[in-house]
Structures are given as structure tokens and as C-alpha cells.
Tab-separated table of C-alpha atoms and ligand atoms in Angstrom:
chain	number	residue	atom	x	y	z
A	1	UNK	CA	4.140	21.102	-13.238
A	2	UNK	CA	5.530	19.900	-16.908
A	3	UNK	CA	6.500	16.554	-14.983
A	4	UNK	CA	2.961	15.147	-15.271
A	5	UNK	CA	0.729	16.158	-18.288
A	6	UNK	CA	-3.010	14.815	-17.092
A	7	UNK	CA	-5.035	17.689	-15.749
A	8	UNK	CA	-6.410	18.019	-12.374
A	9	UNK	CA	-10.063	18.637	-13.621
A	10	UNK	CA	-11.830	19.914	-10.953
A	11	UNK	CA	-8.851	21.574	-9.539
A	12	UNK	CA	-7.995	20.169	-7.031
A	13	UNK	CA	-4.910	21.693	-6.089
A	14	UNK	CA	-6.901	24.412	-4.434
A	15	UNK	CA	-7.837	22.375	-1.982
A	16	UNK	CA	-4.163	21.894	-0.472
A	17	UNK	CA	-2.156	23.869	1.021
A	18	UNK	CA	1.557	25.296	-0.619
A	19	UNK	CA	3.093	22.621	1.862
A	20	UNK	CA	1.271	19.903	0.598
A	21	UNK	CA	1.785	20.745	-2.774
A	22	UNK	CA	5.849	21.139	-1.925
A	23	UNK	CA	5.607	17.559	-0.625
A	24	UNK	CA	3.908	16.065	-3.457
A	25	UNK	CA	5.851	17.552	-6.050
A	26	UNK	CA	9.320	16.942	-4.484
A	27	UNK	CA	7.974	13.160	-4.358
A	28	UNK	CA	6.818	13.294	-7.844
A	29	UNK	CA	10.169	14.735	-8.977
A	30	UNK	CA	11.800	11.943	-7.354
A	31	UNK	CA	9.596	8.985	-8.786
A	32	UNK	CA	10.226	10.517	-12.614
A	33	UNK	CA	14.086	10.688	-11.910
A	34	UNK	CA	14.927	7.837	-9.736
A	35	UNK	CA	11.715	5.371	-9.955
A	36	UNK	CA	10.460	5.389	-13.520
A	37	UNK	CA	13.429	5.026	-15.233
A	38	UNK	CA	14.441	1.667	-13.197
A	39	UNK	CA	11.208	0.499	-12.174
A	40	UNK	CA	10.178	-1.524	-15.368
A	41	UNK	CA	13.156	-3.757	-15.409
A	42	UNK	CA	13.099	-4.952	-11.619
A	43	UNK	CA	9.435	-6.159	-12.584
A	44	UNK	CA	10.974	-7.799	-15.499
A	45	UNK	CA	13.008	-9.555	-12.956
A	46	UNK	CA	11.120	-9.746	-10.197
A	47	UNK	CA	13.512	-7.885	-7.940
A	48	UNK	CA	13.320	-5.359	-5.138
A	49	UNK	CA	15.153	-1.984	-5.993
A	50	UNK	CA	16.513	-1.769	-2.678
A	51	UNK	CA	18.725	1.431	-4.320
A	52	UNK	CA	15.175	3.191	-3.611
A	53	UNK	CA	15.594	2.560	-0.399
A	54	UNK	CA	17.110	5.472	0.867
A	55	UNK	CA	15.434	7.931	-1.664
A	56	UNK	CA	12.629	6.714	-0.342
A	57	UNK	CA	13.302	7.638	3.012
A	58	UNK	CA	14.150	11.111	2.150
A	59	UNK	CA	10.808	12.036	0.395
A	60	UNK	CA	9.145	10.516	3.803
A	61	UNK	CA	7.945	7.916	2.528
A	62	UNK	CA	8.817	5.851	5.345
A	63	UNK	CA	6.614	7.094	8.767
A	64	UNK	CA	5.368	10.408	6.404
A	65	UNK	CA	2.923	11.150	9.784
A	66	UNK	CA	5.209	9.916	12.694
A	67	UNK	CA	6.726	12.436	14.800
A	68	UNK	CA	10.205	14.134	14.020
A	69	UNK	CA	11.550	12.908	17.476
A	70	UNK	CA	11.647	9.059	16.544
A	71	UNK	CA	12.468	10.289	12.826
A	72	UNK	CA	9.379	10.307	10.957
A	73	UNK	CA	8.299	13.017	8.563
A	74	UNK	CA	5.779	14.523	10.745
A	75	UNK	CA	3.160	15.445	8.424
A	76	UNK	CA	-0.452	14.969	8.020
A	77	UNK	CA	-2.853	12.440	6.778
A	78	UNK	CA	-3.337	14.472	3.278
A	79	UNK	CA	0.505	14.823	3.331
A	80	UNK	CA	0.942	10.648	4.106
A	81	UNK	CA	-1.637	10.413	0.873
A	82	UNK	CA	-0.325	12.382	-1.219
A	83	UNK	CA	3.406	10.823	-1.329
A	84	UNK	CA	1.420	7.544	-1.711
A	85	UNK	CA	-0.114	8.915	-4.922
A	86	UNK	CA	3.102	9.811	-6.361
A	87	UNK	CA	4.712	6.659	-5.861
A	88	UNK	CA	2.032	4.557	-6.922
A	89	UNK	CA	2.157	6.543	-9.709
A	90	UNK	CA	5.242	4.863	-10.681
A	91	UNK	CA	4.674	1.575	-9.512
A	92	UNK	CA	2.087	0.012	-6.664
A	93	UNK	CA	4.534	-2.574	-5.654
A	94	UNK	CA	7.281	0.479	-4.413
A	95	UNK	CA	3.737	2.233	-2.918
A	96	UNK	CA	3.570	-1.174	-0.501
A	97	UNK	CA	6.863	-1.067	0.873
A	98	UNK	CA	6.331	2.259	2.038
A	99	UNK	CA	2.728	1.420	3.006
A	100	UNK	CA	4.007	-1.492	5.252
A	101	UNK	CA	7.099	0.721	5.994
A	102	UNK	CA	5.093	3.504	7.204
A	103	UNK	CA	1.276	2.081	8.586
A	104	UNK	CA	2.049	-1.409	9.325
A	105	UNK	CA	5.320	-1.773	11.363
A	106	UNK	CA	6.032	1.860	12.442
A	107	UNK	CA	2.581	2.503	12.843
A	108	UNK	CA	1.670	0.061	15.367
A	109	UNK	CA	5.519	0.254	17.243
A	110	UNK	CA	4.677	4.100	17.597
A	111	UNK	CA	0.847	3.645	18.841
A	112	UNK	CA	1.250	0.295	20.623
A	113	UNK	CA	4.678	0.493	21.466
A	114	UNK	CA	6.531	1.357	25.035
A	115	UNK	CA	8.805	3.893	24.960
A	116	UNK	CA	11.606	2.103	24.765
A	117	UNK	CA	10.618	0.411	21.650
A	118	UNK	CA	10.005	3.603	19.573
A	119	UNK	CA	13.273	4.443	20.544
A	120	UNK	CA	15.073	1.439	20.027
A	121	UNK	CA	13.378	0.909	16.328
A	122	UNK	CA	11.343	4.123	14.773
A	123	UNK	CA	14.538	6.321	14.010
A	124	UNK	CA	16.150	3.240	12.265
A	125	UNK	CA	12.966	2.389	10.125
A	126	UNK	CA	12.374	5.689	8.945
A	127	UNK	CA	15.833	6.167	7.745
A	128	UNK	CA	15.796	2.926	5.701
A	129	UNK	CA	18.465	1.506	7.591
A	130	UNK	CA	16.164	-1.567	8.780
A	131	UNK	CA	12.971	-2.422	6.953
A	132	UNK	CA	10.281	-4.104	8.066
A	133	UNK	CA	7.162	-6.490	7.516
A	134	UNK	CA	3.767	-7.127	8.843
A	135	UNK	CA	2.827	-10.535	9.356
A	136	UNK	CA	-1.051	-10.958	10.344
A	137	UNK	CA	-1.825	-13.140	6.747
A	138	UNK	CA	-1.725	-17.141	7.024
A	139	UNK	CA	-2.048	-20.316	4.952
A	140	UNK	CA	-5.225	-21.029	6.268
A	141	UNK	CA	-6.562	-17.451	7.171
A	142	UNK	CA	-6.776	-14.584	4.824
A	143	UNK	CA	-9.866	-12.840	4.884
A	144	UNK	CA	-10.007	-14.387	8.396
A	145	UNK	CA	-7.636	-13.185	10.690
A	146	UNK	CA	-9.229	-13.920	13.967
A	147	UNK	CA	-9.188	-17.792	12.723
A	148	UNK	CA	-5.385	-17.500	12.819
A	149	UNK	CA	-3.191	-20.136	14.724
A	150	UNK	CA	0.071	-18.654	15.081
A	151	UNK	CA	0.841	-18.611	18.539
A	152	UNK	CA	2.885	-17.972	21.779
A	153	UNK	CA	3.388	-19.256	24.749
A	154	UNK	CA	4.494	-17.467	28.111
A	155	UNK	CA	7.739	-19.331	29.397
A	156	UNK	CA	8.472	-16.708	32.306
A	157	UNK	CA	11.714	-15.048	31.328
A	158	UNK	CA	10.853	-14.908	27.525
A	159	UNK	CA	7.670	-16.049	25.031
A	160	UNK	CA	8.187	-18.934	22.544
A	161	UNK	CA	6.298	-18.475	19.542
A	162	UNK	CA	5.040	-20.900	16.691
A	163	UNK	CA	2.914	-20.744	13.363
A	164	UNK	CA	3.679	-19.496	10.051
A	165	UNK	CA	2.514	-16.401	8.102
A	166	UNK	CA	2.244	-16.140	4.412
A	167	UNK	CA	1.783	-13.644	1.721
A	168	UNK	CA	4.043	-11.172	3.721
A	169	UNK	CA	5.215	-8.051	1.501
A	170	UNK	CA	8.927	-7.349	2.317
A	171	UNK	CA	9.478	-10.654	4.342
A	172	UNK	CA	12.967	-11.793	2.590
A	173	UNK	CA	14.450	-8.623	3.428
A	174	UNK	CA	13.075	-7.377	6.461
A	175	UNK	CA	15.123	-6.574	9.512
A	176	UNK	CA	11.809	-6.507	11.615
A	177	UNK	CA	8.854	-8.285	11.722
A	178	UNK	CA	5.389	-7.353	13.506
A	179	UNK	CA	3.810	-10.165	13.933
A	180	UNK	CA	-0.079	-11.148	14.923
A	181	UNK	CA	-0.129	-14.395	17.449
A	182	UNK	CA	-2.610	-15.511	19.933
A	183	UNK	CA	-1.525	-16.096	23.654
A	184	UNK	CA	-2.497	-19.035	26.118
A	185	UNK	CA	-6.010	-17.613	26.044
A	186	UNK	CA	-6.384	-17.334	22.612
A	187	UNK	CA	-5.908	-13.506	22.889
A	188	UNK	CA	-4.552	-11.477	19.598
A	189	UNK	CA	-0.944	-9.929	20.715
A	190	UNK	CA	1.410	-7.631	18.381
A	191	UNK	CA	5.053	-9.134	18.992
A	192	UNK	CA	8.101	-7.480	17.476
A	193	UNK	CA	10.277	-10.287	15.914
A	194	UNK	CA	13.699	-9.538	15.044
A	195	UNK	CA	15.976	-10.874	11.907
A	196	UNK	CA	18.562	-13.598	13.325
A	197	UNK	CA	15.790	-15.043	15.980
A	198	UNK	CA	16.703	-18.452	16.403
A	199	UNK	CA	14.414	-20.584	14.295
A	200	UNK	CA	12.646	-17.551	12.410
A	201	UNK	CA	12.737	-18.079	8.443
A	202	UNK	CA	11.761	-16.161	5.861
A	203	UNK	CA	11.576	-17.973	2.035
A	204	UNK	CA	10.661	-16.375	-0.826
A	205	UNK	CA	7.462	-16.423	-2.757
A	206	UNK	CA	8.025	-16.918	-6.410
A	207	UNK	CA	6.449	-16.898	-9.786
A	208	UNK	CA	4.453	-13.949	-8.873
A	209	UNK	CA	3.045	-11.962	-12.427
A	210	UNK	CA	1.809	-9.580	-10.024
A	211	UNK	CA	3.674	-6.486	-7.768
A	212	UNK	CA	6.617	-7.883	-9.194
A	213	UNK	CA	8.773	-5.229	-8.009
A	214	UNK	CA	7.789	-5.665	-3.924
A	215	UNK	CA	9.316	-8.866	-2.605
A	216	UNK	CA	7.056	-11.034	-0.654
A	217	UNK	CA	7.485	-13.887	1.339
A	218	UNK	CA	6.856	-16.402	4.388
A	219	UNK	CA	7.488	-15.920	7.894
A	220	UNK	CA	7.962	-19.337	9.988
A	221	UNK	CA	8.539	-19.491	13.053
A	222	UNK	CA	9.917	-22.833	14.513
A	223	UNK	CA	9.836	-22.380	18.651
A	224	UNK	CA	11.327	-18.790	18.103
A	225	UNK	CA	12.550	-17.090	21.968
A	226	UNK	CA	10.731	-13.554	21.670
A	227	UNK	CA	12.251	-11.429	24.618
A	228	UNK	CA	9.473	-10.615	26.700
A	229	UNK	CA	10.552	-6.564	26.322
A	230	UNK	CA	9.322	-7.364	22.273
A	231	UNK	CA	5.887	-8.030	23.020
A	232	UNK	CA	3.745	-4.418	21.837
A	233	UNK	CA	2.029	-3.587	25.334
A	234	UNK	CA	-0.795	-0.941	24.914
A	235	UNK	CA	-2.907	-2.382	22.645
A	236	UNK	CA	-4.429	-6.381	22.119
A	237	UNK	CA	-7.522	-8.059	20.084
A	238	UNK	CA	-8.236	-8.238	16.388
A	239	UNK	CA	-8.513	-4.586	16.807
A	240	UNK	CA	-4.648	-3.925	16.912
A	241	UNK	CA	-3.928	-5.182	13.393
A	242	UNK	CA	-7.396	-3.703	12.471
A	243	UNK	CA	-6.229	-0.515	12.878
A	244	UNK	CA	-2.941	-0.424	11.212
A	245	UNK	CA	-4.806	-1.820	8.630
A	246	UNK	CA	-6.958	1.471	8.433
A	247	UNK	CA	-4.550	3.450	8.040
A	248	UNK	CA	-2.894	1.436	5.130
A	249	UNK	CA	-5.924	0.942	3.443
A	250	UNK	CA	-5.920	4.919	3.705
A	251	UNK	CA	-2.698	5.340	1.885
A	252	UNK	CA	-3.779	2.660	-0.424
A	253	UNK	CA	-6.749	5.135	-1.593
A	254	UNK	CA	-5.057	7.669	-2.779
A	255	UNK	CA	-1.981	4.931	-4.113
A	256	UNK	CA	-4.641	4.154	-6.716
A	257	UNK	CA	-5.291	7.615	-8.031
A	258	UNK	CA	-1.504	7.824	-8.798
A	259	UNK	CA	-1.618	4.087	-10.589
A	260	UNK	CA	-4.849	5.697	-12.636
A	261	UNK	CA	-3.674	9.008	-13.392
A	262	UNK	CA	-0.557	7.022	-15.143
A	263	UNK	CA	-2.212	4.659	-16.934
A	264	UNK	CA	-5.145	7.455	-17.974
A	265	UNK	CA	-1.839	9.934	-19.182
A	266	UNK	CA	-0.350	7.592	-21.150
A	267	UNK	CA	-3.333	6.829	-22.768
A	268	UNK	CA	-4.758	10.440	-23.620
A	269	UNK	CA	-0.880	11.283	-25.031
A	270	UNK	CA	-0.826	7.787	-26.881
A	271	UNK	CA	-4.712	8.779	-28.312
A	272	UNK	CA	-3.722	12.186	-29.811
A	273	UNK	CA	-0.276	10.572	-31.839
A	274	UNK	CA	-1.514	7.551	-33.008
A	275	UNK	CA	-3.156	7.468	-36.078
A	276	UNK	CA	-5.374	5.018	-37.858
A	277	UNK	CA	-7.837	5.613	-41.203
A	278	UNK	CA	-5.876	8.875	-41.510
A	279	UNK	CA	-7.046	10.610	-38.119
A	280	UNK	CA	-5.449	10.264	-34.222
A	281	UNK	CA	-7.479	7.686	-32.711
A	282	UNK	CA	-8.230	10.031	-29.780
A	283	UNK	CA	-10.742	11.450	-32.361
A	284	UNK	CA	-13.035	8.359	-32.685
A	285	UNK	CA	-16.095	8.052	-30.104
A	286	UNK	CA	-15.053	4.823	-28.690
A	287	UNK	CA	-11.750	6.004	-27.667
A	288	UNK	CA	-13.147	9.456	-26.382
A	289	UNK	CA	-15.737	7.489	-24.002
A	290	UNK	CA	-13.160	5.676	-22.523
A	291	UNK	CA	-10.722	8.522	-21.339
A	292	UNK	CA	-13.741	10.546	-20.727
A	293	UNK	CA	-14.699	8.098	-18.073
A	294	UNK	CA	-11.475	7.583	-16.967
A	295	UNK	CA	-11.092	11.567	-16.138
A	296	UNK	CA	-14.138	11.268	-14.530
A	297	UNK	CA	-13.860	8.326	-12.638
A	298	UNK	CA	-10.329	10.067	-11.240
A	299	UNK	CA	-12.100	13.439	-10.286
A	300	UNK	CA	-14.537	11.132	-8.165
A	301	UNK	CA	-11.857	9.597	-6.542
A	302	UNK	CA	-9.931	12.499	-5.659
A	303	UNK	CA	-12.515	14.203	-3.916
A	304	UNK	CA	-13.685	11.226	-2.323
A	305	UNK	CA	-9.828	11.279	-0.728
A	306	UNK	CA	-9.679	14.765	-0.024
A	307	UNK	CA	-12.329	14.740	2.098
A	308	UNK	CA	-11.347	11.389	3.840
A	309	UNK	CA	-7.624	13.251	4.524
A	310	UNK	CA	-9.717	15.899	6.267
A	311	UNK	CA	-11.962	13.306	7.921
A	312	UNK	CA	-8.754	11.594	9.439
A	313	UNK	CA	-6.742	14.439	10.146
A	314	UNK	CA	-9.966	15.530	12.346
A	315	UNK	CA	-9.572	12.189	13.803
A	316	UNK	CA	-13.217	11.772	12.459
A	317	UNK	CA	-12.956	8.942	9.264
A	318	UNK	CA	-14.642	5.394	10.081
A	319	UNK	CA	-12.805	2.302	9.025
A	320	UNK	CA	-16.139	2.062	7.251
A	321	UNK	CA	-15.198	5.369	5.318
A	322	UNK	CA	-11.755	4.011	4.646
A	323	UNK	CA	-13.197	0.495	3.458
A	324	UNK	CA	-15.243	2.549	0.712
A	325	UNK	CA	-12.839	4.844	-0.505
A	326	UNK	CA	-9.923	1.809	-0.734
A	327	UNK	CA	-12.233	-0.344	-2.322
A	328	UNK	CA	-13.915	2.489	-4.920
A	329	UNK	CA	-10.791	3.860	-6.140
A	330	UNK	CA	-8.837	0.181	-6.500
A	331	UNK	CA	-11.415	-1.148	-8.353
A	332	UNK	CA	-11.746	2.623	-10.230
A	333	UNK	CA	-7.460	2.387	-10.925
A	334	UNK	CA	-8.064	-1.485	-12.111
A	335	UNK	CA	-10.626	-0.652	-14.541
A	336	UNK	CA	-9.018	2.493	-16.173
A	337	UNK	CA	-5.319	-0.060	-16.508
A	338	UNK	CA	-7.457	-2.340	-18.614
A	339	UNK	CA	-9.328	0.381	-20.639
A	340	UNK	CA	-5.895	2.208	-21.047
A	341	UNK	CA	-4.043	-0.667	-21.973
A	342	UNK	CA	-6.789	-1.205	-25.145
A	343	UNK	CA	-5.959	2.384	-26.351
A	344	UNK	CA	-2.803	1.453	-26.396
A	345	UNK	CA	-3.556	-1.735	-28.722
A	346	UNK	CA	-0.088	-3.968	-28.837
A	347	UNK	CA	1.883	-1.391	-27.406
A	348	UNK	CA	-0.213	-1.683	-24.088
A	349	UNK	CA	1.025	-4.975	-23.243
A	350	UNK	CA	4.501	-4.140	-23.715
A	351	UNK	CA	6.661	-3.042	-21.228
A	352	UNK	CA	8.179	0.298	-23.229
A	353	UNK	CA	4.783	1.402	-21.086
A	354	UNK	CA	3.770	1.123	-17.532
A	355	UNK	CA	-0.115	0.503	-18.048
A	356	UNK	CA	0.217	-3.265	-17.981
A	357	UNK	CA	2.412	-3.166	-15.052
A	358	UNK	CA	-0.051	-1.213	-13.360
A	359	UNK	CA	-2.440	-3.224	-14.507
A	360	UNK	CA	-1.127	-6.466	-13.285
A	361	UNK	CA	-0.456	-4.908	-10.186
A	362	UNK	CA	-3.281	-3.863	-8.962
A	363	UNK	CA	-4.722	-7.226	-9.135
A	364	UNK	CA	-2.702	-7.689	-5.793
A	365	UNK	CA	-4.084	-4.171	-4.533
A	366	UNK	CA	-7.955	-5.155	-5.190
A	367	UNK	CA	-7.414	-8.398	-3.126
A	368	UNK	CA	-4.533	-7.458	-0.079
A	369	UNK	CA	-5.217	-4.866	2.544
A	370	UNK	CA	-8.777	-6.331	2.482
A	371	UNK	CA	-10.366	-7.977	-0.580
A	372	UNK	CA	-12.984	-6.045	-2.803
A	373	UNK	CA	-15.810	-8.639	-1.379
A	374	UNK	CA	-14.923	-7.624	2.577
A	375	UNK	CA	-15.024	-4.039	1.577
A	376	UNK	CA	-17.964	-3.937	0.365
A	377	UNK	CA	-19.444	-6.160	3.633
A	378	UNK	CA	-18.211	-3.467	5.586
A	379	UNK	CA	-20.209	-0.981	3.907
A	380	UNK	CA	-23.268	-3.329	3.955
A	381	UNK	CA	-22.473	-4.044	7.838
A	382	UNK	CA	-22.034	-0.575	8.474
A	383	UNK	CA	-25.399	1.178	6.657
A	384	UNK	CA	-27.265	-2.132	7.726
A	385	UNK	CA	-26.293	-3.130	10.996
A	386	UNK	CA	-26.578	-7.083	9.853
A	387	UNK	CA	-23.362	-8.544	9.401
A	388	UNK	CA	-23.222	-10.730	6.108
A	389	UNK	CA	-19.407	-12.307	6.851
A	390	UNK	CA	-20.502	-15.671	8.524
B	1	FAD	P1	-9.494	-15.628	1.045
B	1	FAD	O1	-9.782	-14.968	2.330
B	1	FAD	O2	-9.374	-17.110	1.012
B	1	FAD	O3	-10.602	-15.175	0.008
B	1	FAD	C1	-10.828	-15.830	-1.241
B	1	FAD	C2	-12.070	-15.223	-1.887
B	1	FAD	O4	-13.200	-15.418	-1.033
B	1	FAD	C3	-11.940	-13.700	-2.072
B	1	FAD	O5	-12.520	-13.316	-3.292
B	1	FAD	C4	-12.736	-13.133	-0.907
B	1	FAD	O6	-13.282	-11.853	-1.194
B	1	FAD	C5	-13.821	-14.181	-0.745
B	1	FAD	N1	-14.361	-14.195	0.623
B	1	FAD	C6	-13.717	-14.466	1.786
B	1	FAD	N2	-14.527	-14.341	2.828
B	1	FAD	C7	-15.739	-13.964	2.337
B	1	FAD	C8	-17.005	-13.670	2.919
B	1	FAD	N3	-17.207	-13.682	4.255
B	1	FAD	N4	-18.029	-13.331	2.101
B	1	FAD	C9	-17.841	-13.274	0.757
B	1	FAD	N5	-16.681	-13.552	0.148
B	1	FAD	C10	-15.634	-13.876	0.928
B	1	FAD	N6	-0.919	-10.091	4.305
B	1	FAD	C11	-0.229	-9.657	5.414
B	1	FAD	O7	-0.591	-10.000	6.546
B	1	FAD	N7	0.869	-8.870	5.282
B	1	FAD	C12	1.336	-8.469	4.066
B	1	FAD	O8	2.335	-7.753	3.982
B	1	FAD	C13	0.654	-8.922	2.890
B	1	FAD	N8	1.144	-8.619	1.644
B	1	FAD	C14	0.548	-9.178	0.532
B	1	FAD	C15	1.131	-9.003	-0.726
B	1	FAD	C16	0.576	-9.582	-1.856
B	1	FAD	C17	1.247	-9.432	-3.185
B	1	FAD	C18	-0.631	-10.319	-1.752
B	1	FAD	C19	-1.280	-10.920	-2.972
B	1	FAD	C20	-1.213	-10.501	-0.518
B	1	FAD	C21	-0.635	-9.955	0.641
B	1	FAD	N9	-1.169	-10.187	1.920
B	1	FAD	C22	-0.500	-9.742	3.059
B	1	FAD	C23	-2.310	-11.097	2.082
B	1	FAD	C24	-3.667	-10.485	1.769
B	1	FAD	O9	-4.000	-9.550	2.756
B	1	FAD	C25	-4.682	-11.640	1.649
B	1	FAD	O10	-4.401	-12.307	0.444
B	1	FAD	C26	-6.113	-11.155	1.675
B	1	FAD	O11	-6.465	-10.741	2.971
B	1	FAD	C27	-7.113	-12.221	1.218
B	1	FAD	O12	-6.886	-13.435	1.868
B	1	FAD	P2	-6.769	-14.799	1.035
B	1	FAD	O13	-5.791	-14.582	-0.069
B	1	FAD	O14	-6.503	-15.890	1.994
B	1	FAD	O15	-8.178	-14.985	0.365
């Protein structure tokens, strides 16, 4: 395809099928003709380009692996990964609203949700026509979530909730929240809270220089009624959110290829025009090493997620596998922004290119969804059996 110029090295390609491919490239076409021309000035002002909404929705970016019937996509894990590539290719902030979209509010209403509820809110998500946010994140809890003291109380005809979440991606705008709160017992419930709730707020966060794009807010929630038919039933415990945060962290693997393979294109084209002491820079050692590791580093990566997209759509990957393929390839995308952006020189902190964008964005990607520390205690935890978080 002439709409990306960085070779797949190890081809790749071979290892997906023609619909796979079909479904990547009709989501790549769509970030180079509606995304990338638009994307850099919403950063610039900090805004959500909710005229991606819909365009979004039709590349299935919202519920890519939920069934047809409650109007998802329908596809498979690699399928779910591979539209997250492409739009994190274009920008990491527009990759989390469809990874909240997709994982962490239809995700949980499909798996967790009666029958009723999937009905009532999956068709509408996936279309665009509500959005939605996850709220499990709070002032005083972040890496964690059990701690958290958001709660709700039982009052017989409906539940009245309390606490506050923060950091929330999509909060200002969202239609629908899914919200993490502890019951009498202290026990970790999914509730479904709903734009227009009596004493439900959601402000703002400002002055972010980071996934400037993706709005993000609070979620308060001052003796909010919940309707006792918005509580998720089939699922409870840290566990819930734990799992919808699997498969986000999933989607946030292969996000990170797409943020690298930008920033490492840019650079290789930049390296062959640009000249300095009468030759292209690309033709002096330094600047060879570093998109020779970047090339590599990417090749890693993309068989690392290949084979976790098999792994899951086996129903065989770990959260432990997830944990060190999100945290390998964020910290591999981070890394290859801030080489790229020195190839660049000047230029690379300008926005006429996307490498400092990326670059600033993935700051947020290394520490949400998990931070780089945690990951890597899951990996100890796992391959030790001696847990090192408290
Ligand atoms: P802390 O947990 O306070 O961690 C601070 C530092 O201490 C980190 O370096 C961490 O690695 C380290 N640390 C913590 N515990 C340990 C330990 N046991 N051992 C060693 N080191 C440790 N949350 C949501 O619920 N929903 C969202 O939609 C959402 N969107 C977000 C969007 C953005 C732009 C950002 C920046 C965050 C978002 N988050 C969201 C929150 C995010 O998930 C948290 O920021 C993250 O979990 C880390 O929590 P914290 O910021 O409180 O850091």
C-alpha cells in the first residue's frame, strides 16, 4: 500500500489473513484522509474531534469484536488490534476513545451485562450515537484500585451512590459512564451511570501537554439515584474492571506499533532528504543506528502481538502475557518518538510533524491502563510467584 512507506520487515502480512488485511487498510485509508489531516490542530487546542466520531464507528472502531446483533463489528482479537494500530498511528489520544469505546464500557455491558442492558445500550455505543467512559481511577487510588472509596448504598427501590473518579478519558462528553464502587460490604460492583443523573458531574481536566486530542475529565457523584436495573449483574470483585482492563491493555499493544511505525517513517523519509556536510544525514552511522533499532525494535513488537492475537483469539493469553506485551511495546513506541524526534533536529519539535505529538502522548500511554512499574510486577509476580506490590 503507497499510503504508508515503512516496510513490514519480517513480513508480516503473511501472517494475516485477506480479511484482516481489508480491515486494516480500510482503517488506514481512513486515518490518512479524515484523521491526519485534522488531528494536529485539535492537539494544538486541546479539543476532541468529535467529527471522527462517526467515521470512527464505521471502520469498527467502536466494539471491533462485539457481536453484529447489538451492533458491533464482530471481528476477532487480531482484527480489534489491528484497527488500533492504524489509529494510533495517527494519534494515541483518538486510539483511547475507541479503546474505552470498545474494551471498557461495551466490553464489560456485553460480558457483565443482562440482556436487557446490551440491548438498551450496545447498538447505540457502537454507532457513535452515545459515547462512553470508564471510571475505576480516583484521587487517592491509581495504581490501587481495590483501595478505592467510591461507593453505594442499597436503598430498596434504587442504589445511591457517592465518591469521585478522576483521570477519566472521555468524561465531559460521555453519555454513559461505567463506573467501579464498593457496596455495603465493601464488595467491587460495575454500575452503569447515565448523563443527566441527578447530582452526577463531570468537569474538565485542563492544561494537559499530553493526549491532547482525547478529552478527560472527573466524574462526581453527589448522592446520585442509580436505578437498581443499572447495576452490571454477572460479574463482581476487582476482577470485573481487571478484565476489561486486559483487553484494553491488548488493544493498547498493538496502538503502540502504529504510534512507532509513524514516528520511525517520518524519520527514515526525513534521513534520506536532509542534508548536512554535503551528504543525507541518513548516511552517517549515528543516524543509521538509530532507525536500525527502531526497525528492529518494531519487528519485535509485531510478532510479539501476533502471537498474543492468536493467544486471545484461542482464549489462551494471560493478563500476564498482556501486561508484557503492553508494557514492551509502550515503552518500545516511547523510545523510538524521542530517537525520531532527534533525526528530525528542530523540525521534530514542531508540529508540521506528528513525532512530538506522539511523543508527548505516549507519556500518558506508559503510565494509564497500568503504569510501566505494575507491568513489570506482574511479570515478576507471575514467573516468581512472590508478589512485590505491598
Ligand atoms: P500512582 O498509582 O500514584 O503511581 C505513581 C508512581 O508510583 C508510578 O510511577 C507507579 O508506577 C509507582 N507505583 C505505584 N505503586 C507501586 C508499587 N506497588 N511498586 C512500585 N511502584 C509503584 N483511569 C480510569 O479509570 N479511566 C480512564 O479512562 C483513564 N484515563 C486516563 C487518561 C489519561 C490521560 C491519564 C494520564 C490517566 C488515565 N487514567 C484513567 C488513570 C490511570 O489509569 C492512572 O493514572 C494510573 O493507573 C496510575 O495511577 P496514578 O496516576 O494514581 O499513579
Amino acid at each position: 500500500s503507497d499510503l504508508f512507506q515503512a516496510p513490514d520487515y519480517y513480513q508480516v502480512d503473511d501472517l494475516l489473513t485477506d480479511e484482516h488485511k481489508l480491515i486494516r487498510d480500510t482503517a488506514r485509508e481512513w486515518v490518512k484522509k479524515n484523521l491526519s489531516p485534522i488531528i494536529e490542530e485539535y492537539a494544538q487546542r486541546a479539543e476532541f474531534p468529535k467529527e471522527l466520531i462517526n467515521g470512527l464507528a464505521e471502520v469498527g472502531a467502536f466494539g471491533s469484536y462485539i457481536p453484529e446483533e447489538y451492533g458491533g463489528a464482530g471481528l476477532d482479537q487480531i482484527s480489534y488490534g489491528l484497527i488500533m494500530q492504524e489509529l494510533e498511528r495517527g494519534d494515541s489520544g483518538i486510539r483511547s476513545t475507541a479503546s474505552v469505546q470498545s474494551s471498557l464500557v461495551m466490553g464489560p455491558i456485553y460480558n457483565y451485562g443482562t440482556e436487557a442492558q446490551r440491548q438498551k445500550y450496545l447498538p447505540k455505543l457502537a454507532s457513535g450515537e452515545w459515547m462512553g467512559s470508564f471510571g475505576l481511577t480516583e484521587p487517592n487510588h491509581g495504581s490501587n484500585p481495590g483501595g478505592m472509596e467510591t461507593k453505594f448504598k442499597d436503598m430498596g427501590d434504587h442504589y445511591l451512590l457517592n465518591g469521585a473518579k478522576m483521570w477519566i478519558s472521555n468524561a465531559p462528553i460521555c453519555d454513559v459512564a461505567v463506573v467501579w464502587a464498593k457496596n455495603e460490604e465493601g464488595r467491587i460492583h460495575g454500575l452503569i451511570v447515565e448523563r443527566g443523573m441527578e447530582g452526577f458531574s463531570t468537569p474538565e481536566t485542563h492544561n494537559k501537554w499530553s493526549l491532547r486530542a482525547s478529552i478527560t475529565g472527573e466524574l462526581i457523584f453527589d448522592n446520585v439515584k442509580v436505578p437498581k436495573e443499572n447495576l452490571l449483574p454477572n460479574k463482581s470483585g476487582l476482577g470485573a474492571p481487571l478484565l476489561c482492563l486486559d483487553s484494553a491493555r491488548y488493544g493498547i499493544a498493538w496502538g503502540a506499533i502504529g504510534a512507532a511505525m509513524d514516528c520511525y517513517d517520518t524519520a527514515l523519509r526525513y534521513a534520506k532528504e536532509r542534508t548536512q556536510f554535503g551528504k543525507p544525514i541518513g548516511q552517517f552511522q549515528l543516524q543509521q543506528k538509530k532507525l536500525a533499532e527502531m526497525i528492529t525494535e518494531i519487528t519485535k513488537a509485531q510478532l510479539l502481538t501476533w502471537r498474543l492475537g492468536v493467544l486471545k483469539n484461542e482464549g489462551r493469553a494471560t493478563s500476564a502475557q498482556i501486561s508484557m506485551a503492553k508494557r514492551n511495546n509502550v515503552d518500545m513506541a516511547l523510545k523510538i518518538a524521542r530517537e525520531a524526534r532527534q533525526v528530525l533536529g528542530a523540525m521534530g519539535i514542531s508540529g508540521e510533524y506528528s513525532i512530538m505529538r506522539h511523543a508527548m502522548n505516549l507519556e500518558s500511554v506508559i503510565t494509564y491502563e497500568g503504569t510501566h512499574d505494575v507491568h513489570l510486577l506482574i511479570t515478576g509476580l507471575d514467573i516468581t510467584g512472590l508478589n512485590a506490590f505491598k
